GROMACS .gro file of C-alpha atoms in nm:
model
  353
    1MET     CA    1   0.690   0.486  -1.871
    2GLY     CA    2   0.350   0.437  -2.066
    3TRP     CA    3   0.278   0.373  -2.462
    4LYS     CA    4   0.156   0.786  -2.447
    5PHE     CA    5   0.539   0.880  -2.358
    6ALA     CA    6   0.697   0.624  -2.603
    7THR     CA    7   0.529   0.781  -2.833
    8GLN     CA    8   0.649   1.186  -2.761
    9SER     CA    9   1.002   1.018  -2.719
   10HIS     CA   10   0.975   0.884  -3.097
   11GLN     CA   11   1.005   0.488  -2.928
   12ASP     CA   12   0.858   0.211  -3.151
   13THR     CA   13   0.612  -0.001  -2.904
   14SER     CA   14   0.574  -0.253  -3.108
   15LYS     CA   15   0.891  -0.368  -3.065
   16TRP     CA   16   0.834  -0.416  -2.696
   17VAL     CA   17   0.637  -0.706  -2.757
   18GLY     CA   18   0.805  -0.991  -2.857
   19LYS     CA   19   0.647  -1.311  -3.099
   20ASN     CA   20   0.511  -1.455  -2.782
   21HIS     CA   21   0.512  -1.257  -2.434
   22GLN     CA   22   0.417  -1.522  -2.170
   23PRO     CA   23   0.649  -1.568  -1.912
   24GLN     CA   24   0.973  -1.738  -2.000
   25ALA     CA   25   1.071  -1.925  -1.642
   26VAL     CA   26   0.710  -2.010  -1.452
   27THR     CA   27   0.787  -2.084  -1.164
   28SER     CA   28   0.556  -2.387  -1.070
   29LEU     CA   29   0.160  -2.304  -0.872
   30ASN     CA   30   0.074  -2.512  -0.576
   31ARG     CA   31  -0.331  -2.497  -0.609
   32ALA     CA   32  -0.298  -2.720  -0.288
   33HIS     CA   33  -0.201  -2.476  -0.038
   34ASP     CA   34  -0.263  -2.136  -0.291
   35SER     CA   35   0.061  -2.062  -0.291
   36ILE     CA   36   0.350  -1.902  -0.567
   37LEU     CA   37   0.644  -2.166  -0.505
   38PRO     CA   38   0.982  -1.978  -0.632
   39GLU     CA   39   1.198  -2.302  -0.735
   40GLY     CA   40   1.599  -2.220  -0.554
   41SER     CA   41   1.874  -2.205  -0.835
   42ALA     CA   42   2.250  -2.105  -0.844
   43PRO     CA   43   2.343  -1.759  -0.863
   44PRO     CA   44   2.522  -1.679  -1.175
   45THR     CA   45   2.948  -1.743  -1.234
   46GLY     CA   46   3.107  -1.443  -1.139
   47PHE     CA   47   2.859  -1.312  -0.844
   48GLY     CA   48   2.903  -1.414  -0.475
   49ASN     CA   49   2.658  -1.447  -0.258
   50PRO     CA   50   2.545  -1.195  -0.039
   51GLY     CA   51   2.296  -1.353   0.214
   52PHE     CA   52   2.017  -1.423  -0.004
   53LEU     CA   53   1.860  -1.706  -0.184
   54TRP     CA   54   1.883  -1.671  -0.574
   55ARG     CA   55   1.553  -1.708  -0.683
   56SER     CA   56   1.347  -1.775  -1.006
   57THR     CA   57   1.114  -1.491  -1.141
   58LEU     CA   58   0.713  -1.502  -1.015
   59VAL     CA   59   0.455  -1.525  -1.261
   60GLY     CA   60   0.328  -1.156  -1.351
   61GLY     CA   61   0.213  -0.906  -1.565
   62PHE     CA   62   0.282  -0.773  -1.833
   63ILE     CA   63   0.593  -0.503  -1.852
   64PRO     CA   64   0.604  -0.489  -1.488
   65THR     CA   65   0.718  -0.152  -1.414
   66ALA     CA   66   0.796  -0.103  -1.034
   67ILE     CA   67   0.756  -0.330  -0.656
   68THR     CA   68   0.653  -0.180  -0.334
   69SER     CA   69   0.624  -0.402   0.019
   70GLY     CA   70   0.380  -0.353   0.280
   71ASP     CA   71   0.257  -0.618   0.501
   72PHE     CA   72  -0.154  -0.546   0.322
   73ASN     CA   73  -0.352  -0.892   0.523
   74GLU     CA   74  -0.186  -0.805   0.842
   75ASP     CA   75  -0.064  -1.118   0.916
   76GLY     CA   76   0.299  -1.014   1.025
   77LYS     CA   77   0.436  -1.106   0.648
   78SER     CA   78   0.568  -0.928   0.393
   79ASP     CA   79   0.391  -0.871   0.085
   80PHE     CA   80   0.437  -0.718  -0.267
   81PRO     CA   81   0.231  -0.578  -0.522
   82ILE     CA   82   0.395  -0.522  -0.876
   83SER     CA   83   0.225  -0.236  -1.151
   84ASN     CA   84   0.232  -0.360  -1.500
   85GLY     CA   85   0.214  -0.068  -1.760
   86GLY     CA   86   0.148  -0.343  -2.108
   87ASP     CA   87  -0.165  -0.502  -1.977
   88SER     CA   88  -0.271  -0.238  -1.649
   89THR     CA   89  -0.299  -0.456  -1.399
   90VAL     CA   90  -0.168  -0.459  -1.035
   91TYR     CA   91  -0.011  -0.770  -0.884
   92VAL     CA   92  -0.070  -0.822  -0.548
   93PHE     CA   93   0.154  -1.123  -0.368
   94LEU     CA   94   0.075  -1.197   0.005
   95GLY     CA   95   0.371  -1.350   0.166
   96ASN     CA   96   0.294  -1.706   0.306
   97GLY     CA   97   0.638  -1.587   0.563
   98ASP     CA   98   0.871  -1.890   0.431
   99GLY     CA   99   0.974  -1.740   0.110
  100THR     CA  100   0.689  -1.871  -0.068
  101PHE     CA  101   0.354  -1.603  -0.180
  102ARG     CA  102   0.018  -1.707  -0.257
  103VAL     CA  103  -0.115  -1.674  -0.643
  104PRO     CA  104  -0.160  -1.331  -0.663
  105GLU     CA  105  -0.388  -1.078  -0.668
  106ILE     CA  106  -0.493  -0.911  -0.952
  107LEU     CA  107  -0.622  -0.518  -0.963
  108TYR     CA  108  -0.731  -0.341  -1.295
  109THR     CA  109  -0.657  -0.042  -1.315
  110GLN     CA  110  -0.831   0.228  -1.482
  111GLY     CA  111  -0.605   0.470  -1.579
  112GLN     CA  112  -0.391   0.315  -1.846
  113SER     CA  113   0.011   0.234  -1.847
  114PRO     CA  114   0.119   0.230  -1.509
  115THR     CA  115   0.465   0.355  -1.425
  116TRP     CA  116   0.463   0.330  -1.078
  117ILE     CA  117   0.361   0.227  -0.726
  118THR     CA  118   0.356   0.318  -0.369
  119ALA     CA  119   0.191   0.187  -0.043
  120VAL     CA  120   0.065   0.457   0.205
  121ARG     CA  121  -0.154   0.440   0.437
  122LEU     CA  122  -0.399   0.754   0.365
  123ARG     CA  123  -0.689   0.684   0.585
  124THR     CA  124  -0.522   0.759   0.945
  125LYS     CA  125  -0.701   0.501   1.111
  126GLY     CA  126  -0.745   0.267   0.825
  127HIS     CA  127  -0.557  -0.001   0.697
  128LEU     CA  128  -0.289  -0.020   0.437
  129ASP     CA  129  -0.343   0.162   0.065
  130LEU     CA  130  -0.218   0.132  -0.265
  131ALA     CA  131  -0.113   0.457  -0.503
  132VAL     CA  132  -0.040   0.404  -0.910
  133THR     CA  133   0.050   0.670  -1.164
  134ASN     CA  134  -0.113   0.611  -1.487
  135GLY     CA  135   0.097   0.706  -1.740
  136ASP     CA  136  -0.100   0.734  -2.042
  137THR     CA  137  -0.380   0.913  -1.896
  138ASN     CA  138  -0.219   1.154  -1.673
  139THR     CA  139  -0.406   1.050  -1.319
  140VAL     CA  140  -0.246   0.883  -0.952
  141GLU     CA  141  -0.518   0.617  -0.927
  142VAL     CA  142  -0.602   0.465  -0.500
  143PHE     CA  143  -0.681   0.153  -0.404
  144PRO     CA  144  -0.811   0.141  -0.103
  145GLY     CA  145  -0.739  -0.168   0.160
  146LYS     CA  146  -0.922  -0.372   0.340
  147GLY     CA  147  -0.720  -0.532   0.568
  148ASP     CA  148  -0.778  -0.918   0.411
  149GLY     CA  149  -0.497  -0.880   0.116
  150THR     CA  150  -0.777  -0.757  -0.124
  151PHE     CA  151  -0.889  -0.372  -0.200
  152GLN     CA  152  -1.213  -0.155  -0.226
  153ALA     CA  153  -1.272   0.001  -0.600
  154SER     CA  154  -1.034   0.264  -0.683
  155THR     CA  155  -1.050   0.648  -0.780
  156GLN     CA  156  -0.882   0.894  -0.997
  157VAL     CA  157  -0.690   1.220  -0.934
  158SER     CA  158  -0.615   1.377  -1.232
  159VAL     CA  159  -0.277   1.524  -1.283
  160PRO     CA  160  -0.171   1.801  -1.511
  161GLN     CA  161   0.182   1.594  -1.722
  162ILE     CA  162   0.323   1.242  -1.695
  163PRO     CA  163   0.364   1.128  -1.393
  164THR     CA  164   0.646   0.890  -1.373
  165PHE     CA  165   0.701   0.802  -1.010
  166ILE     CA  166   0.569   0.844  -0.656
  167VAL     CA  167   0.603   0.800  -0.354
  168ALA     CA  168   0.475   0.869   0.018
  169ALA     CA  169   0.557   1.146   0.260
  170ASP     CA  170   0.405   1.376   0.520
  171VAL     CA  171   0.494   1.696   0.360
  172ASN     CA  172   0.317   1.952   0.604
  173ASN     CA  173   0.367   1.809   0.944
  174ASP     CA  174   0.020   1.712   0.958
  175SER     CA  175   0.072   1.367   1.106
  176ARG     CA  176  -0.119   1.281   0.743
  177GLN     CA  177   0.054   1.108   0.480
  178ASP     CA  178   0.061   1.277   0.119
  179LEU     CA  179   0.178   1.170  -0.236
  180VAL     CA  180   0.508   1.320  -0.367
  181VAL     CA  181   0.419   1.249  -0.771
  182GLY     CA  182   0.742   1.299  -1.014
  183LEU     CA  183   0.572   1.434  -1.361
  184SER     CA  184   0.766   1.464  -1.702
  185ILE     CA  185   0.857   1.763  -1.838
  186THR     CA  186   0.678   1.820  -2.171
  187GLN     CA  187   0.898   1.948  -2.504
  188ASN     CA  188   1.043   2.289  -2.533
  189LEU     CA  189   0.791   2.424  -2.189
  190THR     CA  190   0.838   2.542  -1.851
  191GLN     CA  191   0.691   2.265  -1.586
  192PRO     CA  192   0.711   2.174  -1.273
  193GLN     CA  193   0.906   1.829  -1.169
  194VAL     CA  194   0.683   1.724  -0.888
  195GLU     CA  195   0.344   1.749  -0.754
  196ILE     CA  196   0.235   1.720  -0.400
  197LEU     CA  197  -0.112   1.583  -0.303
  198PHE     CA  198  -0.184   1.671   0.076
  199GLY     CA  199  -0.373   1.408   0.222
  200ASP     CA  200  -0.687   1.445   0.445
  201GLY     CA  201  -0.647   1.149   0.697
  202ALA     CA  202  -0.955   1.003   0.529
  203GLY     CA  203  -0.869   0.836   0.240
  204GLY     CA  204  -0.914   1.177  -0.007
  205PHE     CA  205  -0.682   1.496  -0.111
  206SER     CA  206  -0.755   1.820   0.051
  207GLY     CA  207  -0.658   2.185  -0.040
  208SER     CA  208  -0.497   2.263  -0.397
  209PRO     CA  209  -0.203   2.065  -0.463
  210LEU     CA  210   0.127   2.209  -0.403
  211PHE     CA  211   0.434   2.146  -0.730
  212SER     CA  212   0.772   2.283  -0.710
  213PRO     CA  213   0.955   2.563  -0.931
  214GLY     CA  214   0.932   2.524  -1.269
  215MET     CA  215   1.183   2.403  -1.512
  216PHE     CA  216   1.288   2.385  -1.890
  217GLY     CA  217   1.230   2.124  -2.078
  218ARG     CA  218   1.440   1.964  -2.359
  219LEU     CA  219   1.393   2.095  -2.754
  220TRP     CA  220   1.403   1.739  -2.892
  221GLY     CA  221   1.187   1.519  -2.650
  222PRO     CA  222   1.020   1.481  -2.316
  223VAL     CA  223   1.204   1.484  -1.995
  224PRO     CA  224   1.028   1.242  -1.714
  225THR     CA  225   1.113   1.238  -1.365
  226ASP     CA  226   1.312   0.885  -1.281
  227TRP     CA  227   1.347   0.909  -0.901
  228ILE     CA  228   1.269   1.085  -0.609
  229ALA     CA  229   1.399   1.029  -0.252
  230VAL     CA  230   1.245   1.201   0.041
  231GLY     CA  231   1.404   1.320   0.353
  232ASP     CA  232   1.496   1.637   0.544
  233LEU     CA  233   1.863   1.702   0.403
  234ASN     CA  234   1.858   2.064   0.670
  235ASN     CA  235   1.729   1.932   0.974
  236ASP     CA  236   1.470   2.165   0.975
  237GLY     CA  237   1.190   1.944   1.060
  238TYR     CA  238   1.039   1.946   0.705
  239VAL     CA  239   1.091   1.628   0.445
  240ASP     CA  240   1.252   1.736   0.139
  241LEU     CA  241   1.330   1.581  -0.175
  242VAL     CA  242   1.595   1.500  -0.387
  243THR     CA  243   1.491   1.400  -0.755
  244THR     CA  244   1.642   1.289  -1.110
  245ILE     CA  245   1.593   1.365  -1.449
  246SER     CA  246   1.620   1.170  -1.696
  247GLY     CA  247   1.928   1.312  -1.989
  248GLY     CA  248   2.007   1.558  -1.694
  249GLY     CA  249   2.142   1.597  -1.319
  250THR     CA  250   2.009   1.499  -0.962
  251ILE     CA  251   1.809   1.811  -0.864
  252PRO     CA  252   1.729   1.908  -0.453
  253TYR     CA  253   1.420   2.029  -0.334
  254LEU     CA  254   1.422   2.212   0.055
  255SER     CA  255   1.064   2.245   0.182
  256GLN     CA  256   1.000   2.588   0.335
  257SER     CA  257   0.781   2.479   0.615
  258GLY     CA  258   0.539   2.249   0.418
  259LEU     CA  259   0.421   2.540   0.218
  260SER     CA  260   0.656   2.590  -0.093
  261PHE     CA  261   0.978   2.383  -0.228
  262LEU     CA  262   1.322   2.620  -0.339
  263MET     CA  263   1.530   2.462  -0.626
  264GLY     CA  264   1.882   2.406  -0.397
  265ASN     CA  265   2.176   2.358  -0.638
  266PRO     CA  266   2.230   2.047  -0.908
  267PHE     CA  267   2.469   1.825  -0.858
  268ARG     CA  268   2.626   1.501  -1.095
  269PRO     CA  269   2.726   1.182  -0.961
  270ASN     CA  270   3.171   1.212  -0.956
  271ASN     CA  271   3.118   1.549  -0.995
  272ASP     CA  272   3.123   1.429  -1.366
  273PRO     CA  273   2.923   1.743  -1.568
  274THR     CA  274   2.878   1.483  -1.814
  275ASP     CA  275   2.758   1.214  -1.586
  276VAL     CA  276   2.379   1.096  -1.623
  277PRO     CA  277   2.245   0.951  -1.259
  278LEU     CA  278   1.937   0.699  -1.300
  279VAL     CA  279   1.870   0.700  -0.926
  280VAL     CA  280   1.897   0.858  -0.573
  281GLU     CA  281   1.860   0.732  -0.276
  282LEU     CA  282   1.893   0.916   0.095
  283GLY     CA  283   2.109   0.778   0.350
  284ASP     CA  284   2.353   0.898   0.631
  285MET     CA  285   2.628   0.695   0.489
  286ASP     CA  286   2.924   0.860   0.728
  287GLU     CA  287   2.752   0.897   1.029
  288ASP     CA  288   2.748   1.303   1.086
  289GLY     CA  289   2.395   1.404   1.113
  290CYS     CA  290   2.392   1.494   0.702
  291LEU     CA  291   2.156   1.329   0.480
  292ASP     CA  292   2.404   1.221   0.211
  293ALA     CA  293   2.287   1.116  -0.149
  294ILE     CA  294   2.363   0.761  -0.307
  295GLU     CA  295   2.343   0.795  -0.694
  296SER     CA  296   2.339   0.505  -0.986
  297ASP     CA  297   2.449   0.629  -1.288
  298GLU     CA  298   2.423   0.534  -1.656
  299PHE     CA  299   2.764   0.378  -1.638
  300SER     CA  300   2.715   0.166  -1.347
  301LEU     CA  301   2.902   0.349  -1.145
  302VAL     CA  302   2.754   0.460  -0.790
  303SER     CA  303   2.895   0.710  -0.585
  304ILE     CA  304   2.784   0.941  -0.292
  305GLY     CA  305   2.752   1.283  -0.243
  306LYS     CA  306   2.848   1.433   0.057
  307GLY     CA  307   2.560   1.601   0.230
  308THR     CA  308   2.605   1.954   0.456
  309CYS     CA  309   2.268   1.947   0.621
  310ASP     CA  310   2.174   2.248   0.431
  311GLY     CA  311   2.069   2.085   0.067
  312ASN     CA  312   2.409   2.088  -0.084
  313PHE     CA  313   2.617   1.788  -0.178
  314PRO     CA  314   2.933   1.963  -0.306
  315THR     CA  315   3.152   1.678  -0.357
  316THR     CA  316   3.125   1.321  -0.453
  317SER     CA  317   3.286   1.001  -0.409
  318LEU     CA  318   3.353   0.753  -0.645
  319THR     CA  319   3.286   0.381  -0.567
  320THR     CA  320   3.392   0.086  -0.737
  321PRO     CA  321   3.197  -0.002  -1.058
  322TRP     CA  322   2.896  -0.247  -1.028
  323GLY     CA  323   2.805  -0.404  -1.349
  324ASP     CA  324   2.540  -0.298  -1.563
  325SER     CA  325   2.306  -0.063  -1.562
  326ASP     CA  326   2.184  -0.015  -1.160
  327PRO     CA  327   1.855   0.120  -1.226
  328ALA     CA  328   1.729   0.060  -0.880
  329ILE     CA  329   1.911   0.133  -0.540
  330LYS     CA  330   1.834   0.077  -0.152
  331VAL     CA  331   1.996   0.172   0.150
  332VAL     CA  332   1.922  -0.040   0.462
  333ASP     CA  333   2.097  -0.199   0.732
  334LEU     CA  334   2.099  -0.548   0.602
  335ASP     CA  335   2.365  -0.729   0.852
  336GLY     CA  336   2.253  -0.550   1.178
  337ASP     CA  337   2.587  -0.410   1.284
  338GLY     CA  338   2.450  -0.025   1.285
  339HIS     CA  339   2.585   0.115   0.949
  340LEU     CA  340   2.375   0.143   0.608
  341ASP     CA  341   2.461  -0.077   0.360
  342VAL     CA  342   2.378  -0.009  -0.065
  343ILE     CA  343   2.185  -0.254  -0.236
  344ALA     CA  344   2.181  -0.237  -0.605
  345GLN     CA  345   1.989  -0.393  -0.877
  346ARG     CA  346   2.058  -0.490  -1.253
  347PRO     CA  347   1.891  -0.662  -1.496
  348GLY     CA  348   1.980  -1.060  -1.384
  349THR     CA  349   2.128  -0.996  -1.055
  350ALA     CA  350   2.157  -0.765  -0.692
  351THR     CA  351   2.485  -0.633  -0.562
  352VAL     CA  352   2.563  -0.559  -0.193
  353LYS     CA  353   2.811  -0.282  -0.071
   0.00000   0.00000   0.00000
């Protein structure tokens, strides 16, 4: 999450760099076709195949921190950029549509130690752009897309605290995409957890940023925002937020007509006051018209917080254990049956329910 954050957290960053940090599982580069060919291999013993081919890793940067997706060269095929905190780069993999990818376009950030990345269309009539948070320089950096898989020179916007997460949403319902930035709360201070940068529809930002209500940090170290999910929790037509904080709980923020946010009632996975959520996503899992909160916790369990269409999640139900430390989840209808499914990622594998 950035070398500066690691220092403030009293972590020894020298342990992050091995004797040889070159990629250990390098896929073949097919220069004749200007593509990277992921080599198929069998999934590890004991795990089923949920309809996906098992792929080995692609060549990437040092200490990848986040991934996003989109069609950046407008050829109808999915591409994916990856932010890399260790060498301050973004690798943009353009898809060939057959499971292979071209040699990545490498972007070098002006800011240092990218922590998160998202695809966003900041220009209403423009191409798809990239927005990156830089943890060691407290900036949000925007790479305007050219529509051919390359990008214009980036611009930066300063934020008051270490940024740890970013997601795009139209917060004030003006038909322009905004950026929702998760912040790290400094030790022993009261600060906001979220900042909203309002897009002007031309690739920049307009007006004053909007901040969530302040909350008190820990006495013994900073409190980073681990995850932000966006959705309309109370069906009023405005985007609300649900966040997780490192070592804490899950916190909803209800939009007040896009002008401010009201902090809701914090909740935890499985209604356990000692449980620590890692990530959260939103989806109407029981199809009652109210968004539910799907949480993954430090005990490798995924639970569903029942939404009541007012921003509250009074009860949570526990699902089966999913394995070791699920640092990311996604809610999507994978099999096209009209019901939402959950993908939980953990080191080395992915599980589908």
